[in-house]
Short mmCIF file of C-alpha atoms and ligand atoms in Angstrom, two decimals:
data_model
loop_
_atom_site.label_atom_id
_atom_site.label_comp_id
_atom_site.label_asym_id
_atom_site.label_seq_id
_atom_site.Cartn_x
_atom_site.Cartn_y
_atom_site.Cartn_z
CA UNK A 1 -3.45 -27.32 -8.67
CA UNK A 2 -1.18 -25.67 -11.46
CA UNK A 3 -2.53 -22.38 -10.51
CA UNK A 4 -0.41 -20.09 -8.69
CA UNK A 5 -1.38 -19.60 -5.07
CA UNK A 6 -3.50 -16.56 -4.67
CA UNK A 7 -1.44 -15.69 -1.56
CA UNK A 8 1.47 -15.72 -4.27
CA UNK A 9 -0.43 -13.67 -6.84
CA UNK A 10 -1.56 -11.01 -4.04
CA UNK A 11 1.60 -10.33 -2.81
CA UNK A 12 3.18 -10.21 -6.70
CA UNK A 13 0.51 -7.42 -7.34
CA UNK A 14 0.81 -5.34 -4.40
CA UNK A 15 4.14 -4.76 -5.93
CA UNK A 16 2.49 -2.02 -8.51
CA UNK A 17 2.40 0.20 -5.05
CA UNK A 18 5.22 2.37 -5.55
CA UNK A 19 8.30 1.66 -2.91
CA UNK A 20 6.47 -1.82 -1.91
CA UNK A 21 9.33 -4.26 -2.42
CA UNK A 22 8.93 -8.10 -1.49
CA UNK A 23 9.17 -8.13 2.11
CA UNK A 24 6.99 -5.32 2.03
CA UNK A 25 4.17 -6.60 0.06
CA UNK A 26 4.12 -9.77 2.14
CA UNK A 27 3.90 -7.78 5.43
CA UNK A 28 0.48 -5.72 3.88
CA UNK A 29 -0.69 -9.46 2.48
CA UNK A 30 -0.50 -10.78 5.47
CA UNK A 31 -1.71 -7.80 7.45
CA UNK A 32 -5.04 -7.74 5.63
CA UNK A 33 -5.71 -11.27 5.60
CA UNK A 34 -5.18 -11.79 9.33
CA UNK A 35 -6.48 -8.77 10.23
CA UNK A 36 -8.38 -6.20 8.42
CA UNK A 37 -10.21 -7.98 5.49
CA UNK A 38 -12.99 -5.37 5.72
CA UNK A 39 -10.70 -2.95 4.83
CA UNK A 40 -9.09 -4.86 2.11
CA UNK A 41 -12.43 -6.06 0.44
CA UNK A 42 -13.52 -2.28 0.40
CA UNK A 43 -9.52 -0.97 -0.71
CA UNK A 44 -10.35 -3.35 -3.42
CA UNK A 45 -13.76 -2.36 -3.82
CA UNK A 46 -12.90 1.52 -4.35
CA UNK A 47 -9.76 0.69 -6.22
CA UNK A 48 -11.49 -1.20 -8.76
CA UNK A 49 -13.76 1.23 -9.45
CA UNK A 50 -11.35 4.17 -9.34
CA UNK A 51 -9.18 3.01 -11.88
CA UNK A 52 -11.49 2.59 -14.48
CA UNK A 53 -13.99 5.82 -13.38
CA UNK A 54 -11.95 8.48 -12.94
CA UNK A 55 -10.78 10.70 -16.07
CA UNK A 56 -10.24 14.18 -16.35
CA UNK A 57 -12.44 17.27 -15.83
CA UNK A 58 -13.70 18.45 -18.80
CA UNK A 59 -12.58 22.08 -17.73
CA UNK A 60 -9.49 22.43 -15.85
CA UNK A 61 -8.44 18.34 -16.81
CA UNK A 62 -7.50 17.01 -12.69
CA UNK A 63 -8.95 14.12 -11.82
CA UNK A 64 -12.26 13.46 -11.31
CA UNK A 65 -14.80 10.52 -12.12
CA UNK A 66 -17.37 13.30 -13.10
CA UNK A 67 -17.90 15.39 -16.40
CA UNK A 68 -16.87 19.13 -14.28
CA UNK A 69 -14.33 18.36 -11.43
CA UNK A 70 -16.32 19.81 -7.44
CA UNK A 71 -13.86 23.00 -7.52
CA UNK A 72 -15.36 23.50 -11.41
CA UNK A 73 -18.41 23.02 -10.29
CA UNK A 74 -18.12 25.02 -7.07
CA UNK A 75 -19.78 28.55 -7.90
CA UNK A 76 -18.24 30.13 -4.52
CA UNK A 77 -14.91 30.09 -5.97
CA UNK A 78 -13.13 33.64 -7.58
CA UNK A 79 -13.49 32.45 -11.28
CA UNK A 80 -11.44 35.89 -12.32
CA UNK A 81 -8.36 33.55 -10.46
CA UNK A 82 -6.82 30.29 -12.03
CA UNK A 83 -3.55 28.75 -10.65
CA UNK A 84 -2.01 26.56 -13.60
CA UNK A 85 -0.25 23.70 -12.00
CA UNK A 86 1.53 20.49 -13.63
CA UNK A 87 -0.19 17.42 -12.19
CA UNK A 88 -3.55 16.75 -10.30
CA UNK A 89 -1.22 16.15 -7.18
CA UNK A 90 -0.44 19.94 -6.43
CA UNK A 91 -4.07 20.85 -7.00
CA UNK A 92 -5.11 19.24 -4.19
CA UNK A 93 -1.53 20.22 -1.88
CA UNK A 94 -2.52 23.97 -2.47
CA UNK A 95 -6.14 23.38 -1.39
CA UNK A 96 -4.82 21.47 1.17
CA UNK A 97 -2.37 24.04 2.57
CA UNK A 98 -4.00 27.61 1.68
CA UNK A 99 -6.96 29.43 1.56
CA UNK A 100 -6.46 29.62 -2.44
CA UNK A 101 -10.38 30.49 -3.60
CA UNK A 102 -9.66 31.01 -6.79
CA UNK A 103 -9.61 27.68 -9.89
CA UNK A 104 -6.98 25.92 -11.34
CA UNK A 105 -5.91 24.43 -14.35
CA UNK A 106 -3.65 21.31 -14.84
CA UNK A 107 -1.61 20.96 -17.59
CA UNK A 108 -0.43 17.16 -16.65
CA UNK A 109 3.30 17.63 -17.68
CA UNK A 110 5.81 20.24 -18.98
CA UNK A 111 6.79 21.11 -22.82
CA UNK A 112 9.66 18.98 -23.97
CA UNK A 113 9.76 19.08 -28.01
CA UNK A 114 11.97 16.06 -27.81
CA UNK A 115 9.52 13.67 -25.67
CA UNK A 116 6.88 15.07 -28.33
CA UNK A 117 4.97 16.41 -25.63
CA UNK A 118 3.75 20.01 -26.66
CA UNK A 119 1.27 22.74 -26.40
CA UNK A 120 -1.70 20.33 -27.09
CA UNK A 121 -0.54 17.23 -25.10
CA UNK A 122 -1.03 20.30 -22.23
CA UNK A 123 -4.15 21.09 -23.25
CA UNK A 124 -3.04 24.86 -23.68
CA UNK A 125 -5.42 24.88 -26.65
CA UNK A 126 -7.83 24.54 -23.60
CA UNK A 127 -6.51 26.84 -21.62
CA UNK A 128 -6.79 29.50 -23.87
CA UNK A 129 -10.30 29.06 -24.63
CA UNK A 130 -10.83 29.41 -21.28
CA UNK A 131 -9.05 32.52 -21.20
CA UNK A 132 -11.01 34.08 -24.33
CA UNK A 133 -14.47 33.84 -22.15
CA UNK A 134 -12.85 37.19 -20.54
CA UNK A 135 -13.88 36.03 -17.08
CA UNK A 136 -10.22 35.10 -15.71
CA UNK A 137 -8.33 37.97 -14.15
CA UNK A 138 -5.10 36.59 -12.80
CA UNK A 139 -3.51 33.83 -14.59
CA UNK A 140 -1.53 32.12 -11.25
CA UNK A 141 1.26 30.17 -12.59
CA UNK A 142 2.58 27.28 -10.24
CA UNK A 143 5.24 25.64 -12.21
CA UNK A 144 8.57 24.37 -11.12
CA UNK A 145 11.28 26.71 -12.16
CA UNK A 146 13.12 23.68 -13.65
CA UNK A 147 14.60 24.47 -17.14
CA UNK A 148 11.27 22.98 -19.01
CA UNK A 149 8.99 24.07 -16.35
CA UNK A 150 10.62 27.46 -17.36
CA UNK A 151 10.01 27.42 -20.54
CA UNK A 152 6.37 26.32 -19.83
CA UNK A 153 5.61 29.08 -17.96
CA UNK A 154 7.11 31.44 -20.06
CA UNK A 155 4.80 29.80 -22.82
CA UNK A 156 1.94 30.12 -20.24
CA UNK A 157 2.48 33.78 -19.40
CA UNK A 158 2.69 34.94 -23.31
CA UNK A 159 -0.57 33.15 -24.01
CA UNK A 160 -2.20 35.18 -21.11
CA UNK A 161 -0.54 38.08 -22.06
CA UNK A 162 -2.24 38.02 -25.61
CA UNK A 163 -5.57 37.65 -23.75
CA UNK A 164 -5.02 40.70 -21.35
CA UNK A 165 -5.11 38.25 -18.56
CA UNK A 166 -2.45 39.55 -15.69
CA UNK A 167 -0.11 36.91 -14.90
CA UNK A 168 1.53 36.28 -11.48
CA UNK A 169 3.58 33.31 -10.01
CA UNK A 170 4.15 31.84 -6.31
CA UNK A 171 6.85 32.80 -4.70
CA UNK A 172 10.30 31.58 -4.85
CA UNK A 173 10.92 29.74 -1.66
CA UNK A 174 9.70 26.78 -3.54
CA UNK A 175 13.41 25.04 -4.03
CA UNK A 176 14.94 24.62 -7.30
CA UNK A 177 13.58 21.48 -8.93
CA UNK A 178 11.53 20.35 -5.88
CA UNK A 179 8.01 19.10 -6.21
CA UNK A 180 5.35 20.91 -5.10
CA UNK A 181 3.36 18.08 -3.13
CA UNK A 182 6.18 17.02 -1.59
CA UNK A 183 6.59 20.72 -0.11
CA UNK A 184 5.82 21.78 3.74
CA UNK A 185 2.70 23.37 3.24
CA UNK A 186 3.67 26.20 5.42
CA UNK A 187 6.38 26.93 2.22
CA UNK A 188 3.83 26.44 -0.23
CA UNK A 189 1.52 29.42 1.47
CA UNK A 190 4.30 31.38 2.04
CA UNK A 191 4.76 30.78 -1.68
CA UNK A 192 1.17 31.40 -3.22
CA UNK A 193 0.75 34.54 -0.83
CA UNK A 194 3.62 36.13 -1.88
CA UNK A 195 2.91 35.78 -5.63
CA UNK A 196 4.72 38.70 -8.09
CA UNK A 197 3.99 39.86 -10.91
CA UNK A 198 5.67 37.78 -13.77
CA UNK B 1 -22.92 15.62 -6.30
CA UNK B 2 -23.47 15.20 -2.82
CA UNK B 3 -21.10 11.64 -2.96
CA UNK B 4 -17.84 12.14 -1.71
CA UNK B 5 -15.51 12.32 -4.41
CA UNK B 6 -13.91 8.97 -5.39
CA UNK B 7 -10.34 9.85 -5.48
CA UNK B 8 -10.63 10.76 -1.73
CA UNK B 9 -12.41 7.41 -1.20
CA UNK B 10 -9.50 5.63 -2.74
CA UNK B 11 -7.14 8.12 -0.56
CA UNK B 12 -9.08 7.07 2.23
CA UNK B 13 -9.82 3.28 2.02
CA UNK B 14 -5.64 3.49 0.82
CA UNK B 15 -5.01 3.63 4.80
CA UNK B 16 -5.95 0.29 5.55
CA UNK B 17 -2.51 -0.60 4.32
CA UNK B 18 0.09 -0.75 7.52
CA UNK B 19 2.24 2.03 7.48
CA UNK B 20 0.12 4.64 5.13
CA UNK B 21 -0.77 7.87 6.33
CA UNK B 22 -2.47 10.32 4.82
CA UNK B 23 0.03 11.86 3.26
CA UNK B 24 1.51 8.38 1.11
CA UNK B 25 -2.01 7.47 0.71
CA UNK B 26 -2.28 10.35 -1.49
CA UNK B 27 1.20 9.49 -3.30
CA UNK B 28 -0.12 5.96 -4.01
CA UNK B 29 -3.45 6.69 -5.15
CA UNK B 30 -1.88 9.50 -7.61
CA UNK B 31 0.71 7.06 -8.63
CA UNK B 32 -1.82 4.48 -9.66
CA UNK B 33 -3.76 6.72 -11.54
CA UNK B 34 -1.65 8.74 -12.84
CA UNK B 35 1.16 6.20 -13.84
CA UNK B 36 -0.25 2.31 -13.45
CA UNK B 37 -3.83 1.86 -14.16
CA UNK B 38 -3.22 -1.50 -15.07
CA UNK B 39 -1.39 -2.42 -11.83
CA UNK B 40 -4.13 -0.83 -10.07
CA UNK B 41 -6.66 -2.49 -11.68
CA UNK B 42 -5.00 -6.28 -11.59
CA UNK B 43 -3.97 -5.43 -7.62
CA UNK B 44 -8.33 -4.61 -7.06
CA UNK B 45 -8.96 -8.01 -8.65
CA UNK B 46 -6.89 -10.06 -7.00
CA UNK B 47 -7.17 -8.36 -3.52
CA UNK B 48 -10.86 -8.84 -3.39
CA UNK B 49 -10.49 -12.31 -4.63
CA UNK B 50 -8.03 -13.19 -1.79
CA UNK B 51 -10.02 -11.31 0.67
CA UNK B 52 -13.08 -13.81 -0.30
CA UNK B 53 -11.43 -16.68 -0.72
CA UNK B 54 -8.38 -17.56 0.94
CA UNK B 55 -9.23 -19.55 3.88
CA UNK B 56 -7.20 -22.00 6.34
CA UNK B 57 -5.74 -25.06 5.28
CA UNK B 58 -7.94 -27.82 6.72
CA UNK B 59 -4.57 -29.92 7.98
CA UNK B 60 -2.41 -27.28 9.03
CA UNK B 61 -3.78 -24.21 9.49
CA UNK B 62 -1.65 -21.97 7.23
CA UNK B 63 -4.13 -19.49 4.29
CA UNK B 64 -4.78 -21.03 1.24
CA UNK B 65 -8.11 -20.80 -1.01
CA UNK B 66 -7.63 -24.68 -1.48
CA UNK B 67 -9.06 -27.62 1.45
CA UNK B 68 -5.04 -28.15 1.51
CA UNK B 69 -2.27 -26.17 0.88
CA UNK B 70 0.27 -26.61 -1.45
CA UNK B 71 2.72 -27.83 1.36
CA UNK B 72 0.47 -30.23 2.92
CA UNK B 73 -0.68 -31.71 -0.01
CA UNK B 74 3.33 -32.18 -1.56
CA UNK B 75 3.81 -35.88 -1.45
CA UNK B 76 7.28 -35.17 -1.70
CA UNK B 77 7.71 -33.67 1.63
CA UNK B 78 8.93 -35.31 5.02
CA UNK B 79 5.94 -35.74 7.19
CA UNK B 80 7.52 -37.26 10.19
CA UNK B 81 8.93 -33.35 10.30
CA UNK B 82 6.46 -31.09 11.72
CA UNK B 83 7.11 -27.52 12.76
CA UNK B 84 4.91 -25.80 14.98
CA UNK B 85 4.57 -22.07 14.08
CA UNK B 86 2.60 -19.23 15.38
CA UNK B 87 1.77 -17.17 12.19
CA UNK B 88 1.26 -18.15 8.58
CA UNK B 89 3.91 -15.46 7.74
CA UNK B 90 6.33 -17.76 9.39
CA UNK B 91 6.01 -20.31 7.40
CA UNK B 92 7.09 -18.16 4.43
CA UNK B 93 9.85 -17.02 6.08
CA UNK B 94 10.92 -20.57 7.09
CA UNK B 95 9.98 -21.74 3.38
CA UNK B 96 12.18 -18.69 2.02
CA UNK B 97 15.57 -18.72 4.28
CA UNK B 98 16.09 -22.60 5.14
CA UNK B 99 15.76 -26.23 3.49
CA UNK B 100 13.09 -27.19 5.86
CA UNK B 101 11.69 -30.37 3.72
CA UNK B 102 9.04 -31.30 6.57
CA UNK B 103 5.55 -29.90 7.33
CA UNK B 104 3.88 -27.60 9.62
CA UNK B 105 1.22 -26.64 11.95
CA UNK B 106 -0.05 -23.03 12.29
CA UNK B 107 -1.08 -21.87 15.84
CA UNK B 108 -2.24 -19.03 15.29
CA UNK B 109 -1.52 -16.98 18.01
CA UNK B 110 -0.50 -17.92 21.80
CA UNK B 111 -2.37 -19.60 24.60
CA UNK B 112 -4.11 -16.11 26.25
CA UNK B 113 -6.75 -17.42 28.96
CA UNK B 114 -7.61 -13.65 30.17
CA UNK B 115 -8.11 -13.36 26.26
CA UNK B 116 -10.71 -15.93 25.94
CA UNK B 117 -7.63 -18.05 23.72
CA UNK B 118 -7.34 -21.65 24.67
CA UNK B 119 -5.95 -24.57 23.19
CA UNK B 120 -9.27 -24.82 21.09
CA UNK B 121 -8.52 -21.55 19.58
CA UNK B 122 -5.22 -22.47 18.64
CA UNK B 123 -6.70 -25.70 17.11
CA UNK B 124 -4.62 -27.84 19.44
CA UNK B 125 -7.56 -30.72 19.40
CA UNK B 126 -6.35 -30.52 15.92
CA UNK B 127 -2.93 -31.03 16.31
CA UNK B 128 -3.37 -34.06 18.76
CA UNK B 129 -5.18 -35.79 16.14
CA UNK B 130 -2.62 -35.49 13.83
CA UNK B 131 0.02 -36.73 16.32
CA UNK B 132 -2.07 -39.63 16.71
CA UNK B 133 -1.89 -40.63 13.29
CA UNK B 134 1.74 -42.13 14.18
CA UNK B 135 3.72 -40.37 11.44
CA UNK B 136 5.28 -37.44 13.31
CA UNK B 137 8.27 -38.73 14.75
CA UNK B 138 9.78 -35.10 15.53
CA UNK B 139 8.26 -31.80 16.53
CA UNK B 140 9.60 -28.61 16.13
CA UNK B 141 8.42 -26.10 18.13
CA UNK B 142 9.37 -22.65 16.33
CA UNK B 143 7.59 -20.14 19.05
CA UNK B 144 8.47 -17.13 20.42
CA UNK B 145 10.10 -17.24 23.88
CA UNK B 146 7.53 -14.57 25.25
CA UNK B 147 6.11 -15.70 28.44
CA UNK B 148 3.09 -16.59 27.06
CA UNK B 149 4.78 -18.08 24.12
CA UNK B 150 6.60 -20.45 26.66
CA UNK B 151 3.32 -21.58 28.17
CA UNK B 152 2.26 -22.38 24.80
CA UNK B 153 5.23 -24.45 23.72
CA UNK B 154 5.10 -26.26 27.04
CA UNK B 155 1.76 -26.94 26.48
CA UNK B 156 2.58 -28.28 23.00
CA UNK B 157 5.45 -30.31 24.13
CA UNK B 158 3.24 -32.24 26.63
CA UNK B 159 0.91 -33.02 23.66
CA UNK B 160 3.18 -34.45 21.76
CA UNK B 161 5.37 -36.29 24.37
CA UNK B 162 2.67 -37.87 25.29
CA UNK B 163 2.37 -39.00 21.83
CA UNK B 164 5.13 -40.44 21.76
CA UNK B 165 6.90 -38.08 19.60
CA UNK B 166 9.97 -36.37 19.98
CA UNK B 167 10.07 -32.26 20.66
CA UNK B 168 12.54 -29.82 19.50
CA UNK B 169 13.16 -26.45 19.58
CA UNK B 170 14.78 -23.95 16.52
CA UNK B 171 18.07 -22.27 18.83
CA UNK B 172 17.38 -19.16 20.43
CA UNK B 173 20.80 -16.74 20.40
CA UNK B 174 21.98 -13.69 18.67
CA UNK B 175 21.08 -13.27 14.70
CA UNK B 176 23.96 -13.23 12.37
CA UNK B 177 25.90 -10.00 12.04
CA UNK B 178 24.10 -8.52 14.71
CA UNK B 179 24.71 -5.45 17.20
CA UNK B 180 24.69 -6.92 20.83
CA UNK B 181 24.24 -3.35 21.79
CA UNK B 182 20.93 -3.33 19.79
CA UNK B 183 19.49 -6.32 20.53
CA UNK B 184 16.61 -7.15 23.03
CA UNK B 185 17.86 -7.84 26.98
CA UNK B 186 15.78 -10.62 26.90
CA UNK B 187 17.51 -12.18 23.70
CA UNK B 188 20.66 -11.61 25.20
CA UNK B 189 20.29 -13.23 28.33
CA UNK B 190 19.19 -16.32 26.17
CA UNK B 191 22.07 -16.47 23.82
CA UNK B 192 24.58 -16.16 27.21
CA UNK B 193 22.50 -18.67 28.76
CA UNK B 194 23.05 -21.11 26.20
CA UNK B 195 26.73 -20.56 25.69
CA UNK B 196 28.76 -23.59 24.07
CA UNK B 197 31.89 -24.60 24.29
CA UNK B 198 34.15 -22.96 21.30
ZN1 ZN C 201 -12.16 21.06 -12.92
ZN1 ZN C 202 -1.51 -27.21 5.05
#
């Protein structure tokens, strides 16, 4: 009897869902318990086993519960074209929006020297082996043209340059400090078509 | 390889939620993984818990994993005071906004003959039993004045005036600080109907 309800406990941890306040997370508790415990017995199912199963791919480091991530692992993509993005999030807006064949590589954040996040905590040592095989091209770079997404991308570019690797990026178009996976994805075509050289 | 992957089984099994598309089914399942593992991991646990084992309270009908709930089994409150309720989430909200010390009984819906729900359904046979214990001196009927949510009270009302016990019913008029303008005819024309003296 001291135990906390497990009503109480379900609605406390829906709360981890991001914008799920109180009311909210009663209204889903309530929801799947009247009517749609299938689907919250497999949501829980899936979740469980997401969160401790997926990593990173081995290769281009977005998510994937395997060792080599499907578009990795896919031989029908253009290896001579990788598009480096920041998170997992915008690989899968770009494959979402355009006709992008080519593979990507996500560096998972931006260089900031003061948050002690630099070119390793990018994997860039990574990203430069890949570039040494000689089998990348065009080096796509889809980085927010924030101040430290500059300077990432400018980092980016002079390691590709080194390697003979041309380097282009999308299209401004994308606005000034706006997300990428939050874009239209009409924009974000527009964008990735109209690549320059950088 | 030929498994879907599991980060679109999470995005997918993520819509079972109310109100999540496809598109903040992604943001979720990227947030989770991405920022709150842990969260994740505790909200998996406890959702398929709850989805096995919270049940209905064996007196008044409300979820709880116990053979009582918490309310019903609180010595300390009134249980000549019984509200009658249609949802479980209604007894939150009447737990959460008033000083309600009494008990209640959970309906579960509304009498719906062309629906195949009749007072068994609504575990009325249930309800008269516990009328005919002789400790409910007052019923509150807290239902929604719907059509079929009057036929429901009335029926209700019967039950327990033929009990011997006295019914109520919670006000009906316009909510504090609201829009007239906004509100439902129907609400309106109950709120003028009942006008007081001021
Ligand atoms: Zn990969
Ligand atoms: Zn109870």
């Amino acid at each position: 009897m001291s135990e906390r309800a497990l009503l109480d406990q379900l609605i406390d941890a829906l709360r981890c869902l991001p914008g799920v306040g109180p009311k909210s997370a009663q209204r889903i508790a309530f929801h799947l318990l009247e009517r749609d415990r299938e689907g919250g017995a497999r949501l829980a199912r899936v979740m469980a086993e997401a969160m401790t199963r997926i990593g990173h791919c081995d290769r281009c480091r977005t998510l994937t519960e395997r060792e080599r991530c499907a578009i990795c692992a896919d031989p029908h993509r253009d290896a001579g074209l990788l598009c480096v993005v920041e998170q997992p999030s915008e690989v899968v807006a770009i494959e979402q929006a355009t006709d992008f064949g080519g593979r990507y590589f996500v560096l998972g954040g931006r260089l900031s020297p003061l948050d002690g996040i630099g070119p390793a905590e990018l994997g860039l040592d990574r990203l430069e082996a890949l570039l040494a095989e000689g089998v990348v091209r065009e080096l796509v770079l889809a980085i927010s043209p924030t101040v430290e997404g500059g300077a990432t991308a400018q980092f980016v570019a002079e390691l590709a340059t080194v390697q003979g690797v041309a380097v282009t990026r999308i299209a401004q178009g994308v606005p000034l400090g706006g997300d990428l996976d939050a874009l239209d994805g009409g924009t974000l075509a527009l964008a990735l078509a109209g690549r320059r050289a950088f």
